[in-house]
XYZ file of C-alpha atoms in Angstrom:
330
model
C -139.009 -166.891 94.369
C -136.773 -163.831 94.842
C -137.992 -162.367 91.559
C -141.580 -162.689 92.793
C -141.096 -160.391 95.798
C -138.937 -158.068 93.748
C -141.774 -157.628 91.260
C -143.975 -156.396 94.100
C -141.188 -154.102 95.266
C -140.713 -152.646 91.767
C -144.438 -151.971 91.616
C -144.218 -150.093 94.906
C -141.242 -148.003 93.716
C -143.203 -147.008 90.599
C -146.205 -146.064 92.730
C -143.943 -144.095 95.092
C -142.638 -142.084 92.155
C -146.106 -141.351 90.773
C -147.395 -140.221 94.161
C -144.879 -137.397 94.158
C -146.827 -135.688 91.366
C -150.160 -137.440 90.822
C -152.113 -139.410 93.416
C -154.902 -140.510 91.074
C -153.196 -143.887 90.600
C -154.125 -144.721 86.999
C -151.569 -147.543 86.952
C -151.721 -150.783 88.911
C -151.222 -150.233 92.629
C -148.810 -152.166 94.784
C -150.580 -154.537 97.218
C -150.089 -152.643 100.502
C -151.796 -154.159 103.532
C -150.443 -151.578 105.986
C -153.662 -149.676 106.685
C -151.951 -147.185 108.990
C -149.553 -146.311 106.171
C -152.375 -145.953 103.654
C -154.280 -143.620 105.969
C -151.170 -141.595 106.731
C -150.364 -141.165 103.042
C -153.949 -140.155 102.223
C -153.844 -137.454 104.901
C -150.406 -136.341 103.736
C -151.566 -136.068 100.132
C -154.461 -133.800 101.102
C -152.208 -131.633 103.269
C -149.563 -131.234 100.565
C -152.171 -130.209 97.992
C -153.106 -127.298 100.255
C -149.408 -126.615 100.917
C -148.695 -126.256 97.208
C -151.789 -124.114 96.689
C -150.653 -121.622 99.327
C -147.229 -121.507 97.701
C -148.822 -120.881 94.277
C -146.882 -123.888 93.066
C -147.470 -127.383 91.721
C -145.235 -130.455 91.250
C -145.011 -131.281 87.547
C -142.437 -134.044 87.281
C -140.742 -136.570 89.524
C -137.878 -138.970 88.970
C -137.162 -141.483 91.710
C -134.151 -143.760 91.831
C -134.314 -146.563 94.388
C -131.332 -148.409 95.816
C -131.495 -151.614 97.823
C -129.421 -150.902 100.911
C -130.079 -154.146 102.780
C -132.273 -157.221 102.440
C -133.006 -160.022 104.856
C -134.955 -163.016 103.569
C -136.739 -165.268 106.017
C -139.407 -167.932 105.781
C -142.238 -166.258 103.879
C -141.014 -162.767 104.749
C -138.471 -160.307 103.345
C -137.183 -157.175 105.084
C -135.868 -154.495 102.717
C -134.146 -151.175 103.414
C -134.599 -148.818 100.468
C -132.906 -145.496 99.707
C -134.805 -143.155 97.401
C -133.134 -140.341 95.477
C -136.008 -138.075 94.499
C -135.729 -135.282 91.929
C -138.910 -133.250 91.837
C -139.710 -130.390 89.468
C -142.054 -127.733 90.823
C -143.721 -125.026 88.729
C -144.413 -121.695 90.387
C -146.236 -119.183 88.203
C -144.380 -120.420 85.127
C -141.010 -120.609 86.881
C -139.539 -124.101 87.103
C -137.536 -125.229 90.159
C -135.945 -128.606 90.884
C -135.471 -129.932 94.384
C -133.733 -133.123 95.439
C -133.807 -135.223 98.562
C -132.740 -138.592 99.891
C -135.222 -140.676 101.892
C -135.006 -144.115 103.471
C -137.763 -146.634 104.083
C -137.940 -150.081 105.635
C -140.391 -152.389 103.900
C -141.623 -155.773 105.042
C -142.957 -158.081 102.326
C -144.966 -161.199 103.133
C -145.887 -164.160 100.981
C -149.573 -164.923 100.563
C -149.971 -168.094 98.537
C -148.184 -167.549 95.234
C -148.127 -163.776 95.659
C -146.177 -161.239 97.691
C -147.738 -158.297 99.482
C -146.312 -155.349 101.417
C -147.135 -155.902 105.070
C -145.624 -152.712 106.488
C -143.762 -149.542 105.476
C -141.664 -147.529 107.898
C -140.418 -144.063 106.971
C -137.069 -143.533 108.627
C -136.792 -140.102 110.244
C -133.181 -139.643 111.424
C -133.565 -135.850 111.306
C -136.016 -136.095 114.236
C -133.269 -137.458 116.459
C -131.070 -135.084 118.409
C -127.549 -135.417 119.752
C -127.833 -134.231 123.333
C -125.323 -136.127 125.457
C -121.625 -136.770 125.100
C -121.835 -140.533 124.771
C -124.641 -140.343 122.221
C -122.744 -137.781 120.167
C -119.563 -139.823 120.098
C -121.474 -142.939 119.125
C -122.925 -141.331 116.000
C -119.546 -140.770 114.394
C -119.130 -142.930 111.311
C -115.747 -144.605 111.285
C -114.870 -143.961 107.669
C -111.845 -143.214 105.538
C -112.243 -139.490 106.143
C -109.259 -137.199 106.539
C -110.416 -134.702 109.182
C -109.464 -131.085 108.719
C -107.071 -129.468 111.185
C -107.567 -125.710 111.184
C -104.058 -124.182 111.304
C -105.369 -120.822 112.530
C -106.241 -122.410 115.868
C -102.690 -123.391 116.678
C -101.783 -119.860 117.740
C -104.315 -117.451 119.177
C -107.879 -118.590 119.788
C -109.596 -115.866 117.772
C -108.352 -113.674 114.948
C -108.594 -109.894 115.365
C -108.850 -109.331 111.605
C -112.258 -108.291 110.298
C -113.692 -110.845 107.864
C -116.589 -110.516 105.423
C -119.036 -113.399 105.328
C -118.862 -114.731 101.771
C -122.403 -115.944 101.275
C -121.582 -117.043 97.744
C -118.796 -119.297 99.045
C -121.035 -120.794 101.740
C -123.672 -121.611 99.112
C -121.068 -122.938 96.676
C -119.840 -125.325 99.373
C -123.403 -126.331 100.288
C -124.140 -127.150 96.660
C -120.951 -129.142 96.171
C -121.349 -131.346 99.232
C -125.124 -131.615 99.672
C -125.232 -135.340 98.904
C -121.806 -136.577 99.902
C -119.394 -135.998 102.773
C -116.310 -133.858 102.413
C -113.496 -136.311 103.241
C -111.550 -133.557 105.022
C -114.094 -133.648 107.839
C -115.561 -136.354 110.024
C -119.010 -137.554 108.989
C -121.822 -138.181 111.466
C -124.906 -140.341 111.199
C -126.780 -137.210 112.294
C -124.816 -134.858 110.079
C -127.058 -131.811 109.553
C -125.317 -129.371 111.889
C -121.820 -130.578 111.034
C -122.682 -129.864 107.366
C -124.105 -126.402 108.123
C -121.042 -125.537 110.221
C -118.783 -126.545 107.333
C -120.789 -124.269 105.021
C -120.474 -121.336 107.440
C -116.743 -121.964 107.747
C -116.404 -122.103 103.945
C -118.059 -118.678 103.861
C -115.371 -117.273 106.133
C -116.948 -117.613 109.584
C -114.017 -117.688 112.046
C -113.737 -120.571 114.460
C -113.882 -119.677 118.136
C -111.451 -122.209 119.548
C -111.749 -122.684 123.300
C -110.505 -126.263 123.556
C -113.660 -127.055 125.518
C -116.400 -129.014 123.801
C -119.151 -127.166 125.650
C -118.014 -123.679 124.553
C -116.954 -121.864 121.406
C -117.529 -123.019 117.834
C -114.631 -125.067 116.535
C -113.413 -128.216 114.816
C -109.925 -129.761 114.904
C -110.465 -133.256 113.579
C -108.909 -136.180 115.403
C -106.191 -135.458 117.919
C -104.365 -138.560 119.161
C -107.364 -140.635 118.150
C -109.816 -138.384 120.012
C -112.508 -136.362 118.260
C -111.870 -132.645 118.594
C -114.940 -130.486 117.985
C -117.320 -128.316 119.999
C -120.912 -129.360 120.555
C -122.011 -126.203 118.730
C -120.209 -127.446 115.606
C -122.214 -130.664 115.318
C -125.264 -130.516 117.610
C -128.317 -128.547 116.425
C -129.478 -127.422 119.852
C -125.955 -126.322 120.814
C -125.529 -124.333 117.586
C -128.908 -122.673 118.232
C -127.735 -121.653 121.713
C -124.381 -120.422 120.367
C -125.933 -118.275 117.621
C -128.437 -116.791 120.070
C -125.807 -115.794 122.606
C -122.463 -115.235 120.892
C -121.424 -111.597 120.558
C -118.050 -111.968 118.838
C -116.778 -113.914 115.824
C -119.535 -116.024 114.306
C -122.786 -114.371 115.332
C -126.292 -114.031 114.033
C -129.460 -111.986 114.376
C -132.687 -113.828 115.112
C -135.359 -112.619 112.653
C -139.104 -113.201 112.716
C -139.870 -114.307 109.163
C -138.172 -116.603 106.642
C -138.357 -113.998 103.867
C -135.989 -111.804 105.925
C -133.185 -114.311 105.377
C -130.404 -114.124 102.809
C -128.280 -116.726 101.074
C -126.029 -118.498 103.556
C -128.358 -117.927 106.495
C -129.486 -120.730 108.803
C -132.858 -122.232 109.732
C -133.268 -124.609 112.665
C -136.148 -126.962 113.451
C -137.785 -127.990 116.714
C -140.079 -130.780 115.542
C -141.922 -131.238 118.842
C -142.236 -127.616 119.949
C -140.485 -128.392 123.245
C -137.625 -125.905 122.832
C -135.021 -128.488 121.749
C -133.815 -127.956 118.190
C -133.014 -131.142 116.289
C -132.279 -130.113 112.708
C -130.282 -127.427 110.864
C -130.403 -126.245 107.252
C -128.705 -123.522 105.189
C -130.408 -121.180 102.700
C -129.130 -121.778 99.154
C -131.859 -120.296 96.899
C -135.257 -118.549 96.867
C -138.549 -119.126 95.119
C -140.497 -116.442 93.223
C -142.139 -115.253 96.446
C -138.760 -114.691 98.096
C -139.141 -117.707 100.366
C -135.982 -119.676 101.204
C -134.995 -122.994 99.680
C -132.522 -124.935 101.793
C -129.851 -127.625 101.662
C -129.313 -130.147 104.446
C -127.667 -133.389 105.489
C -128.929 -136.435 107.425
C -131.845 -136.760 105.034
C -129.742 -135.110 102.343
C -131.718 -132.381 100.575
C -131.100 -129.699 97.981
C -133.306 -126.656 97.313
C -136.038 -127.943 99.600
C -138.809 -125.548 100.602
C -137.834 -124.062 103.947
C -140.776 -125.211 106.122
C -140.181 -128.958 105.478
C -143.878 -129.787 105.408
C -143.103 -132.550 102.910
C -140.839 -134.196 105.502
C -142.110 -137.132 107.536
C -140.461 -135.459 110.535
C -142.755 -132.410 110.297
C -145.925 -131.992 112.346
C -148.189 -129.182 113.517
C -146.034 -128.569 116.607
C -142.906 -127.749 114.596
C -141.168 -124.464 115.509
C -138.394 -122.664 113.646
C -135.454 -120.386 114.326
C -134.443 -117.988 111.526
C -130.833 -116.870 111.892
C -129.429 -114.062 109.743
C -125.653 -114.540 109.851
C -123.657 -111.335 110.345
C -122.116 -109.844 107.195
C -118.843 -108.996 108.943
C -117.109 -110.946 111.728
């Protein structure tokens, strides 16, 4: 019986992979009864076609690896959590680019007679969530085997007086190395996007501003006597946005109007609902032929993703952006 529902699941995974490049569905379709999902995917397909056209680009190849994260089998019903690792090749005026991303879905399969059908599909959107309050932030820490980093420069004075160049190449090198796994020297968060971006900035030479107060500065100390030691600006998107807008010494940034004004190692932040609260952070790691940024991120781990995230299930028409050009010298 288990093989029967797995056959339906395999069919869906194959269809999922083909939809990344070609929505004409020449092969057999998975039996999906979730009409809301079908409508949503039809609308998304039409929108992404226009998105690619405006970018003068087209997806040419997709490879999707699916991993069963969790299954729960009940009477005539199976709940499955899937993790997709998607590698998508995009052609832009003869130039080939590959982007990668990790997505999670929750699928409910139901038995109908001797067959299994997909009753519902839920796209998980952790990047839409925001860490706003102390208790919520502390709860999202993953208790893992990490070995948090203790910055020795913070043990003396709070801020170095030495002038430091921002090494954009080092920030990008770090972003590329750790885009799809946590650095064990740091704590890992369930909502890890800003923690990851802060690590990249620090790898590029951005000096920590250690105040010892979580609501000020930009700093990370790891665990101290079992207590997490980091500023909100280090790990919370909205707090980092506020810090970059207002800080005048050490790590600082200029707010620019357009994404093509950014350089490697710069930061983009996302307000999905247009309400002024920023929930997601990414770092620029490459550019397409038109000079538009491609970004890396955590939470939904992504590499060389087009900056505006219109292929994300978190995106909608209300989405606003902040474009931060990080200072060249601190």
